[in-house]
Coordinates of C-alpha atoms in Angstrom, one line a residue:
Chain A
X1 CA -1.9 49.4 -26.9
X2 CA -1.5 46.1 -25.4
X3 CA -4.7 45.1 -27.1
X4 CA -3.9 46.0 -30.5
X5 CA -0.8 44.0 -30.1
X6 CA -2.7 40.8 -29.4
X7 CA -5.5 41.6 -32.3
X8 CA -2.9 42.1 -34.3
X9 CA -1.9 38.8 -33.4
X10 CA -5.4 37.3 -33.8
X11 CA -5.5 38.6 -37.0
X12 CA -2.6 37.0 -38.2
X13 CA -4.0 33.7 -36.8
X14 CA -7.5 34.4 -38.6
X15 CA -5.9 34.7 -41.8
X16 CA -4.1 31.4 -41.1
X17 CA -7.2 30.2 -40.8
X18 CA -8.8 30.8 -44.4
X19 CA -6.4 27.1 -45.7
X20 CA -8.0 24.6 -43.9
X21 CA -7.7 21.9 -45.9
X22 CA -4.0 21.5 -45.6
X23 CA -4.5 21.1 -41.7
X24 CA -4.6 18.2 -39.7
X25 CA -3.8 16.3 -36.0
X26 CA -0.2 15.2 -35.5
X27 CA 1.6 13.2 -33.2
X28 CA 5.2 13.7 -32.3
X29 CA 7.8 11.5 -34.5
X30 CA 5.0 11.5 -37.5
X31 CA 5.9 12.5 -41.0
X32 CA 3.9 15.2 -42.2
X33 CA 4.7 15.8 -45.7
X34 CA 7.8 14.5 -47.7
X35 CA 9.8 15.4 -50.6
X36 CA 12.2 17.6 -51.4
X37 CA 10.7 21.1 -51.6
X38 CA 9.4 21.7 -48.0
X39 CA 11.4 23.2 -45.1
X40 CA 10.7 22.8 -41.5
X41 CA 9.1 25.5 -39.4
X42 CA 7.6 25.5 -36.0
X43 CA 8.1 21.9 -34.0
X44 CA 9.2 20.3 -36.7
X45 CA 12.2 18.7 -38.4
X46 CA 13.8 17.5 -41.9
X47 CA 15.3 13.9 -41.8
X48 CA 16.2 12.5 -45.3
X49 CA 13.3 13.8 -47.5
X50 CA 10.5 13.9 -44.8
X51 CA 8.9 16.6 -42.7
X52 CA 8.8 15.0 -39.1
X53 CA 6.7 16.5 -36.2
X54 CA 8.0 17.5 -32.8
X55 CA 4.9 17.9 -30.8
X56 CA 1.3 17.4 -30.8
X57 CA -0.7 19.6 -32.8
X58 CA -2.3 21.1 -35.9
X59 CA 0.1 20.4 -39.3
X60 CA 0.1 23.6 -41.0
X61 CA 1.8 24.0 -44.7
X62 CA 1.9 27.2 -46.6
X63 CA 3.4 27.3 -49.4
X64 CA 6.6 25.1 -48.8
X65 CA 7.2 25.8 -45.1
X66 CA 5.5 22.8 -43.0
X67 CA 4.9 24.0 -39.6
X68 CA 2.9 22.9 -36.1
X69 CA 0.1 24.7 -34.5
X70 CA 0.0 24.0 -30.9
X71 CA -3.3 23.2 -29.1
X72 CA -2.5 22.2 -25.7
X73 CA 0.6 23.0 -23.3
X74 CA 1.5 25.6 -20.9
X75 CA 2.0 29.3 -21.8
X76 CA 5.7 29.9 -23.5
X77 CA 6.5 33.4 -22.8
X78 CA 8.2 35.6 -25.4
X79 CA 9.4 38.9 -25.4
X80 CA 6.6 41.5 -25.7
X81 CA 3.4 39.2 -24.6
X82 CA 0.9 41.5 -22.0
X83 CA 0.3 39.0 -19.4
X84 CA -1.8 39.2 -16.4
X85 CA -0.2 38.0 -13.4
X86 CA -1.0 37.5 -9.4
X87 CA 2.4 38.7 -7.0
X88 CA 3.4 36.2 -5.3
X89 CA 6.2 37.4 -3.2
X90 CA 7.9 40.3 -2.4
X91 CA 11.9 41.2 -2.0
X92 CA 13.9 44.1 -1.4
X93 CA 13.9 45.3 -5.4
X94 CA 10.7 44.1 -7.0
X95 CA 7.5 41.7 -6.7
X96 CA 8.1 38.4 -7.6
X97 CA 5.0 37.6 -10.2
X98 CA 2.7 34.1 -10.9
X99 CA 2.2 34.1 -14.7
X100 CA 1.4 30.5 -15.4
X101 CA 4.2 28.7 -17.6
X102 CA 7.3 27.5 -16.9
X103 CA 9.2 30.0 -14.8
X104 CA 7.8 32.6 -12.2
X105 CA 8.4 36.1 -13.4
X106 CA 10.0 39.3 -11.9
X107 CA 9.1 42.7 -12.1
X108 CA 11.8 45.2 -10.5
X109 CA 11.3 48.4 -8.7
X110 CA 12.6 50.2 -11.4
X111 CA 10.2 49.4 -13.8
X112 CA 7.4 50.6 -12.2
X113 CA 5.7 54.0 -13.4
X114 CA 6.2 55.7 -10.2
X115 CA 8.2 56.4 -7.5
X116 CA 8.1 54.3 -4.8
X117 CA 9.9 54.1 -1.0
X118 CA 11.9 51.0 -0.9
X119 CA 11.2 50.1 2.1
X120 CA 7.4 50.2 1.5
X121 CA 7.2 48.2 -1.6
X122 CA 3.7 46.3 -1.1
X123 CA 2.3 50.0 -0.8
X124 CA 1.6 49.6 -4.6
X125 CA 1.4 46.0 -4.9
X126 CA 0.9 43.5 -2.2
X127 CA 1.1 39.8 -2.0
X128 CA -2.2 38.5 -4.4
X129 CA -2.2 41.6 -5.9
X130 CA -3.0 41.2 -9.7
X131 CA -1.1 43.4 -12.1
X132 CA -1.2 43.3 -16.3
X133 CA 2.3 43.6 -17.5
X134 CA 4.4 43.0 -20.3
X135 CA 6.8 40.9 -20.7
X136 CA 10.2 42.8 -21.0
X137 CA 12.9 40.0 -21.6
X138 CA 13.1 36.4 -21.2
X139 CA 16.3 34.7 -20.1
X140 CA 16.8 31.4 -19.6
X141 CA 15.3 30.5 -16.8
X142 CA 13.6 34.0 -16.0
X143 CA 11.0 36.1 -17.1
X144 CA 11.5 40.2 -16.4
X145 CA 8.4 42.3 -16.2
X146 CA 7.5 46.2 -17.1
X147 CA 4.8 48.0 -16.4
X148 CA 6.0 51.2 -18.7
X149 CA 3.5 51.1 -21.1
X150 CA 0.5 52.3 -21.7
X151 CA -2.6 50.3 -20.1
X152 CA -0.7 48.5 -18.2
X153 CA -0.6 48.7 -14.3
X154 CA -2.4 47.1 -11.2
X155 CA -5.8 45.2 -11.4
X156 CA -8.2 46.5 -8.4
X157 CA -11.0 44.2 -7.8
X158 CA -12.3 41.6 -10.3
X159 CA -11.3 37.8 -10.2
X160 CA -9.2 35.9 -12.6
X161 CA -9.6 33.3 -14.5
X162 CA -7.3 30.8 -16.4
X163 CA -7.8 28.8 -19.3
X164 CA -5.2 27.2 -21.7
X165 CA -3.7 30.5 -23.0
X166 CA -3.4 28.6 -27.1
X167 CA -6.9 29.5 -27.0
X168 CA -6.4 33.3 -26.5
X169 CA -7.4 34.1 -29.6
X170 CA -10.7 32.5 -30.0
X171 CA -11.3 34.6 -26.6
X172 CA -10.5 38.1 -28.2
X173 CA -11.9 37.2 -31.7
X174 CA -11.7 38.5 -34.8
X175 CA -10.4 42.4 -33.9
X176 CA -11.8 41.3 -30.9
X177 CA -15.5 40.7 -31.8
X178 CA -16.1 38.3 -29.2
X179 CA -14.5 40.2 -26.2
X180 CA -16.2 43.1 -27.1
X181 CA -19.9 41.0 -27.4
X182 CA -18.9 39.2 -23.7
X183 CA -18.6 42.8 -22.1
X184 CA -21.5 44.2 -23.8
X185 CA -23.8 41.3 -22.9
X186 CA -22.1 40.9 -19.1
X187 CA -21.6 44.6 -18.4
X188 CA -18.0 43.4 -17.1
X189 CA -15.0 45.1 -17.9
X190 CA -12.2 42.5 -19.1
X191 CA -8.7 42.1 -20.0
X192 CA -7.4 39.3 -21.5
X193 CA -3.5 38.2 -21.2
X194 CA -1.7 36.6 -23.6
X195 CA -0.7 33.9 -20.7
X196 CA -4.3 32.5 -20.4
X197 CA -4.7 34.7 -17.1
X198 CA -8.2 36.7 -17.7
X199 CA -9.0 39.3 -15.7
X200 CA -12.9 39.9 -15.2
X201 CA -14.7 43.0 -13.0
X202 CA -18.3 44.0 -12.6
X203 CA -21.4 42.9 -10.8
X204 CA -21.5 39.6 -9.5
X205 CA -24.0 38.6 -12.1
X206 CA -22.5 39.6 -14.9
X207 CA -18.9 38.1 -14.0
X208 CA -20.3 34.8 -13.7
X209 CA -22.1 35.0 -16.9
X210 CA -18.8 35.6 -18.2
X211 CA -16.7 33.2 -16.7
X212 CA -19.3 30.7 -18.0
X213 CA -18.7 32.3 -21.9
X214 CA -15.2 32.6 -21.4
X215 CA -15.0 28.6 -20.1
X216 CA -17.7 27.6 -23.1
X217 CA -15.1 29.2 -25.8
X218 CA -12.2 27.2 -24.4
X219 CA -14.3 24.0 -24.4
X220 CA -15.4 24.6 -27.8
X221 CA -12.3 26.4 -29.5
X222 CA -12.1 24.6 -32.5
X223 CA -15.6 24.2 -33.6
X224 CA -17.3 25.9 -36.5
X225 CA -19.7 28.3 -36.0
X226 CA -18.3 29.5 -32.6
X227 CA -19.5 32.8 -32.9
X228 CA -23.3 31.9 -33.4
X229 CA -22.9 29.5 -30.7
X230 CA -22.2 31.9 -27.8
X231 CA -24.2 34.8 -28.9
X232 CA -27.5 32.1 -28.4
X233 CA -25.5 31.1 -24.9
X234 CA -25.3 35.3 -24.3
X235 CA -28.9 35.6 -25.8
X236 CA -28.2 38.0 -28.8
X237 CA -31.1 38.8 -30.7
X238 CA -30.6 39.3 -34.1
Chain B
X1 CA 1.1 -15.9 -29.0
X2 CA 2.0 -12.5 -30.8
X3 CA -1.4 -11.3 -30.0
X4 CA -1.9 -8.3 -27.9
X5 CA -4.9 -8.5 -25.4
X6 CA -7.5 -5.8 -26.7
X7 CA -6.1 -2.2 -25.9
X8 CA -8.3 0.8 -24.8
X9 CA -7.0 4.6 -25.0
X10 CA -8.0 7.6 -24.2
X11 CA -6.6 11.1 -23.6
X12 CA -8.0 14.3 -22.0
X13 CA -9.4 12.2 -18.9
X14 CA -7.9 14.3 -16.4
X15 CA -9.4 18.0 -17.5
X16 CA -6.9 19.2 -14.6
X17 CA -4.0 18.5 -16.1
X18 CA -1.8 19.6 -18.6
X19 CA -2.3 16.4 -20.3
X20 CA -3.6 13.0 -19.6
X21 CA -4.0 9.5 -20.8
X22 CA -5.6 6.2 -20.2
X23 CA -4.3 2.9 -21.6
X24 CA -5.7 -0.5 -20.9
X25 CA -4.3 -3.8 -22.3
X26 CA -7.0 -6.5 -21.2
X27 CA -7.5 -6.3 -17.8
X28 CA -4.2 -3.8 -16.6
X29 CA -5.9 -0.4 -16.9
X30 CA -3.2 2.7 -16.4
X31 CA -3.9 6.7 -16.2
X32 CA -1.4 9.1 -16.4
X33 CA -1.2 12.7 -15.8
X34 CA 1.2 15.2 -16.6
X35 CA 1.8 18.9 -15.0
X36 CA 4.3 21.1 -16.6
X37 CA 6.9 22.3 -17.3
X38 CA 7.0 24.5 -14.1
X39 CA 8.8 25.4 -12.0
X40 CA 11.0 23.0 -9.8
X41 CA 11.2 23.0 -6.2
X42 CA 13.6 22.8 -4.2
X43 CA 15.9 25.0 -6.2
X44 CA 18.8 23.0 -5.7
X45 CA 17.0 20.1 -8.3
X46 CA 16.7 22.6 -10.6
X47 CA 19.6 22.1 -13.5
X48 CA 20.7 25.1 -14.9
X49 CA 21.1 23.5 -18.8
X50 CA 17.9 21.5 -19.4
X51 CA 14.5 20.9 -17.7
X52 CA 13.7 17.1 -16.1
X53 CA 11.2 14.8 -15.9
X54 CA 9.7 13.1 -12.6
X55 CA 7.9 10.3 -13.1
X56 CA 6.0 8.7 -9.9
X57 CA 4.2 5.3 -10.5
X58 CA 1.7 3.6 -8.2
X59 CA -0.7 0.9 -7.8
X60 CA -3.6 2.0 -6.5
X61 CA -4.7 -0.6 -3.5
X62 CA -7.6 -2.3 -5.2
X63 CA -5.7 -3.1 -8.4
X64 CA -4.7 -6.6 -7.2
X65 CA -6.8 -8.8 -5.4
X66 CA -4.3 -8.5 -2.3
X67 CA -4.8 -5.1 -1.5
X68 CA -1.6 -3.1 -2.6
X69 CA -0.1 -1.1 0.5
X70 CA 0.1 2.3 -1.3
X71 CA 2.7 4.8 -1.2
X72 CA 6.3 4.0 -2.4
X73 CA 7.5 0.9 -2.6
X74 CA 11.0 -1.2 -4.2
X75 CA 9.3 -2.0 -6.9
X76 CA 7.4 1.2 -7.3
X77 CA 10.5 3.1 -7.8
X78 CA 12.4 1.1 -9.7
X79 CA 9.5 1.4 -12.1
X80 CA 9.1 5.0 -12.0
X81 CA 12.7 6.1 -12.6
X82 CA 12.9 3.3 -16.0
X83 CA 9.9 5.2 -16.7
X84 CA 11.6 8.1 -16.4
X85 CA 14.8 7.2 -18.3
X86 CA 12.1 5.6 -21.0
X87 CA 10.9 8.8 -22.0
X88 CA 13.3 11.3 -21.3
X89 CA 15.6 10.0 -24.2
X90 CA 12.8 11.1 -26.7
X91 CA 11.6 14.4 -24.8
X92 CA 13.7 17.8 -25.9
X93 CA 14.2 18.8 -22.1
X94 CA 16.4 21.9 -23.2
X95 CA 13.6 24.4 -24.2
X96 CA 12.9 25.2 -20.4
X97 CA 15.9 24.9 -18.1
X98 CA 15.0 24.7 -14.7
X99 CA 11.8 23.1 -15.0
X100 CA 10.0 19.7 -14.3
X101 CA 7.7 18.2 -16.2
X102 CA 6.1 15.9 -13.6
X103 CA 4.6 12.5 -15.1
X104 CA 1.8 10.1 -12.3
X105 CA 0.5 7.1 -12.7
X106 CA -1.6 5.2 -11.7
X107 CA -2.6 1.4 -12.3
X108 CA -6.3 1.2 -11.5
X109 CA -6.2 -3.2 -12.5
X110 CA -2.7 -4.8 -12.8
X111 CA -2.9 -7.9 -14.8
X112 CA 0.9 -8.2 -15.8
X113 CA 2.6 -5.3 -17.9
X114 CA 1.8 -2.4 -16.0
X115 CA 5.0 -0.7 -16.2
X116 CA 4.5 -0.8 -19.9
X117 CA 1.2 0.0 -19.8
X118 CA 1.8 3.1 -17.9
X119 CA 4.7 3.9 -20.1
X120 CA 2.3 4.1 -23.0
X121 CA 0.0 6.2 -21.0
X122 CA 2.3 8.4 -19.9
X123 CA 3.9 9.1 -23.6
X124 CA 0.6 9.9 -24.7
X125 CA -0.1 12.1 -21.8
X126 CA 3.1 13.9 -22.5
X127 CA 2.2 14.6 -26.0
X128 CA -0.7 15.7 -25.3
X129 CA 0.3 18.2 -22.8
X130 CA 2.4 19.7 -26.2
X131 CA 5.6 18.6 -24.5
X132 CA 8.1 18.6 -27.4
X133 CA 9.3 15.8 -28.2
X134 CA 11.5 13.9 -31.1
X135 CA 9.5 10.2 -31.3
X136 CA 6.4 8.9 -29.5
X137 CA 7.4 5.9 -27.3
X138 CA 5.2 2.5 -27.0
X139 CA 5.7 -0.3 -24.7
X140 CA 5.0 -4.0 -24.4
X141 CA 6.1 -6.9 -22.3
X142 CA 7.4 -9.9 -24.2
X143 CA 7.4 -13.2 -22.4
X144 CA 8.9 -16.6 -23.0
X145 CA 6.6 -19.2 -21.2
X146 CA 8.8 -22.5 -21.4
X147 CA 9.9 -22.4 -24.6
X148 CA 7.6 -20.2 -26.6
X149 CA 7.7 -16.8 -27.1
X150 CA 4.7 -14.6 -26.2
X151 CA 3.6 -11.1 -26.6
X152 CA 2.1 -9.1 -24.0
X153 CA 2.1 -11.9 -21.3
X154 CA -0.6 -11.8 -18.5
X155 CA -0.1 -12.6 -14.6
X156 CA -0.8 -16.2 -15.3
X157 CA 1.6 -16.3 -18.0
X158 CA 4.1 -14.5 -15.7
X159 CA 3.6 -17.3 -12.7
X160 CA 4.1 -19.9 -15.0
X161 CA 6.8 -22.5 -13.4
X162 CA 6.8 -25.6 -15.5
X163 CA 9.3 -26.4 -18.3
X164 CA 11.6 -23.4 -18.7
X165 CA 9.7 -21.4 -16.8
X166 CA 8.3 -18.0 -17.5
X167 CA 11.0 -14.5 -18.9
X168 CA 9.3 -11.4 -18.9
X169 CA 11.2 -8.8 -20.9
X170 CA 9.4 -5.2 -21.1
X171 CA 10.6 -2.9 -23.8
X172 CA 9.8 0.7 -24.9
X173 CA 10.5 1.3 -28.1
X174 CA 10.3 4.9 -29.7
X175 CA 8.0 5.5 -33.1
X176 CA 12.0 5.2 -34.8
X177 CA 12.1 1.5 -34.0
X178 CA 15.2 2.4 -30.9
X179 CA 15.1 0.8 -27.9
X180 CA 14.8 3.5 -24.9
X181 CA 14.4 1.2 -22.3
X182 CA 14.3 -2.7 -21.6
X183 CA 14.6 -5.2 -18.6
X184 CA 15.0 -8.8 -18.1
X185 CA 13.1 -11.4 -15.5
X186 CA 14.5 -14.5 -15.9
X187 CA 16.7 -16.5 -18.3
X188 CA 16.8 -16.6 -22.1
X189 CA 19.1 -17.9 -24.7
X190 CA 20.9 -15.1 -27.3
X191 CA 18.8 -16.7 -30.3
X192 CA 15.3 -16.3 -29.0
X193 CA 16.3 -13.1 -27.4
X194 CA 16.6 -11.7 -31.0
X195 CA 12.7 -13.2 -31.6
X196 CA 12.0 -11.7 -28.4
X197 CA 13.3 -7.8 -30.1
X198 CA 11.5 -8.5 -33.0
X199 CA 8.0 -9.5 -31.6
X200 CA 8.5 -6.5 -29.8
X201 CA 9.2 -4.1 -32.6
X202 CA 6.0 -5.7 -34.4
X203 CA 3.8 -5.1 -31.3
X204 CA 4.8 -1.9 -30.6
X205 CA 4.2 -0.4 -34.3
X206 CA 0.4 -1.6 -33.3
X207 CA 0.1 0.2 -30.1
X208 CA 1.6 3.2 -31.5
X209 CA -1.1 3.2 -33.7
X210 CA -3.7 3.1 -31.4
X211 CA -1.6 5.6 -29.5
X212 CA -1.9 7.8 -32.5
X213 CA -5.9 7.7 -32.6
X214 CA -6.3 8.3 -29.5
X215 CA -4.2 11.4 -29.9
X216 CA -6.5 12.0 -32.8
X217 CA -9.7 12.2 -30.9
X218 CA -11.0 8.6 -30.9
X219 CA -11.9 6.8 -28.0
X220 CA -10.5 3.5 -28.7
X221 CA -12.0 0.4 -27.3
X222 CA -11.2 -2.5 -29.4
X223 CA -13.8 -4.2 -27.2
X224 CA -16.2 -2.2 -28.9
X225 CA -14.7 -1.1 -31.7
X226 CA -13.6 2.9 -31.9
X227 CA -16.1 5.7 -31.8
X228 CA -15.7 9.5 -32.5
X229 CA -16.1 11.8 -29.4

């Protein structure tokens, strides 16, 4: 479930992708387009008759809605992202969780699949632990977890690692092409947050190779021919 | 005399960080690196409205032929919090409340202007890290050196004692032509002050351009002249 969400997502970003000639670098305060008949969208604003960029990042303008494409910058968490977290501390109703981004998030007692004795609460989960959860509601200033849902839960094993999490979805891939091709070629098992957290388990062969893959897309996110490029690093025979 | 000394600019130098910058005018060379936003300890710093910056600026000790005694310094924090207050006016701090969005610098070779050399470094650093924020900022120091007025003065410049003397006014101006942060060293009569604004305006829509391809990709070196990455 909580990888169908994000390939759902990637999908969506894919078919963004087909316009490419309308996109380009912006810097914050720069007018992107002007005249009458846009509208601002993402990180951007209308003053007068021009469109005017908030942040750094890739100008996007379909149809008459101008909006900005982030490429850098910590994770923003919204309602409903899977995320892949380490606990950081423990209290008396819940595990306090490491996420990346702004805020540290908290998953309560409650919202665990099953029971639990209060007063052994790092029976399930213990300080380090990593757990994939989903982000249930973000307030300002705090982030809750659940781990109701299916797939989600604790993390045994493995090791983690981070990369920026706007380049998610050149991880997953196209309905999540180049996941799958990483596990094939490693032999690892992997789950990808939407955080930039990336969870990776198998022999210790295989794990490295796929750190290595996993670092080489984020280096190279926005180059063409990405695909070709790491199935000769993974040595895909065609 | 409204000639800037040949700028260099780079960003992504610091693969550790969030985002990070170099600028170089002449011989001042200043990184920056920013972390963030995350989240701000001790708790009680925390403001429950809006996020906020920290800026910390420092000389490294071989940047001046004296060696520079590091750490923090009267003059190092004086510069760090009008760094601070230079680009938090353009920076939409209200997105994360409770967060800090920590700015360093560091001047690897002072020659005069490094507070506005690190403000430029540290505005393209921040935009680079996909902080949101309204304008980009640029900054230059304008001097008047007796009577004349010159743009981006350099330490000689500065210690210049006969006639009138030496001013050294640094400004940061945002990409909107406003002021977000200025100072003034010395003495200097209303009418030239006015020059003074306007050199400043003119020399900061050239560094924001170099800013801006940098941001881009470019390494600029207008030693050299620019080259792709």
């Amino acid at each position: 479930m909580a990888e169908t969400k994000i390939k759902q997502e990637v999908e969506e970003i894919e078919e963004e992708t087909y316009e490419k000639s309308e996109r380009k670098l912006v810097i914050p305060g720069e007018t992107i387009v002007s005249g009458d008949d846009y509208l601002p969208g993402d990180f951007t604003r209308k003053e007068g008759d021009n469109i005017i960029a908030n942040r750094y990042g890739l100008s996007d303008v379909r149809g008459r809605v101008v909006k900005i494409i982030p490429v850098s910058g910590v994770f923003e968490p919204r309602r409903g992202n899977t995320v892949i977290g380490r606990v950081e501390d423990i209290t008396f109703s819940g595990w306090i969780v490491d996420i990346g981004g702004p805020y540290g998030a908290f998953l309560p007692l409650a919202e665990c699949p099953r029971f639990i004795n209060r007063n052994n609460i790092d029976e399930f989960a213990g300080i380090g632990d990593v757990l994939n959860a989903k982000i249930w509601s973000v307030k300002k200033g705090s982030v809750d977890l659940t781990l109701k849902s299916r797939g989600l839960g604790k993390l045994e094993g493995g090791m983690i690692i981070k990369i920026n999490s706007n380049k998610v979805p050149r991880v997953i891939g196209k309905e999540g092409s180049m996941i799958n091709l990483i596990k094939d070629k490693t032999g690892t098992e992997i789950t990808v947050g939407q955080n930039g957290f990336i969870w990776v388990r198998g022999e210790l062969e295989g794990e490295k190779k796929a750190e290595e893959t996993i670092k080489l897309i984020e280096r190279e996110a926005s180059s063409d021919g990405l695909t070709e490029k790491i199935e000769n690093f993974l040595g895909v025979k065609k | 005399m409204d000639e800037i000394r040949p700028m260099r600019a780079e960003v992504g130098i610091i693969p550790n960080a969030d985002g990070s910058a170099l600028f170089a005018s002449g011989k001042t060379v200043a990184i920056a690196a920013v972390y963030g936003p995350k989240q701000l300890h001790p708790a009680n710093k925390r403001k429950p409205d809006r996020g906020i910056i920290r800026c910390e600026y420092n000389m490294l000790p071989f940047s001046v032929s004296d060696r520079a005694r590091p750490g923090p310094s009267r003059r190092s924090k004086e510069i760090s919090l009008v760094t601070e207050s230079a680009l938090s006016a353009v920076t939409d701090l209200s997105r994360f409340p409770g967060s800090v969005i920590d700015v360093q610098i560091m001047i690897l070779q002072a020659d005069a202007g490094t507070r506005c050399a690190g403000v430029n470094a540290a505005a393209m650093a921040l935009a680079h890290a996909g902080i949101v924020m309204r304008e980009m900022v640029s900054s230059i120091a304008i001097g008047k050196i007796d009577d004349k007025i010159v743009v981006d003065i350099t330490k000689e410049e500065e210690d210049w004692t006969e006639g009138e003397g030496s001013t050294d006014i640094p400004f940061s101006i945002t990409s909107n032509n406003e002021v977000t942060h200025l100072q003034l060293d010395g003495y200097i009569q209303t009418k030239r002050f006015k020059e003074a604004i306007d050199a400043a305006k003119n020399a900061c829509s050239k560094i924001l351009e170099i800013q801006s391809r940098a941001l881009k990709g470019e390494i600029v070196d207008e030693n050299k002249g620019g080259k792709k990455k």
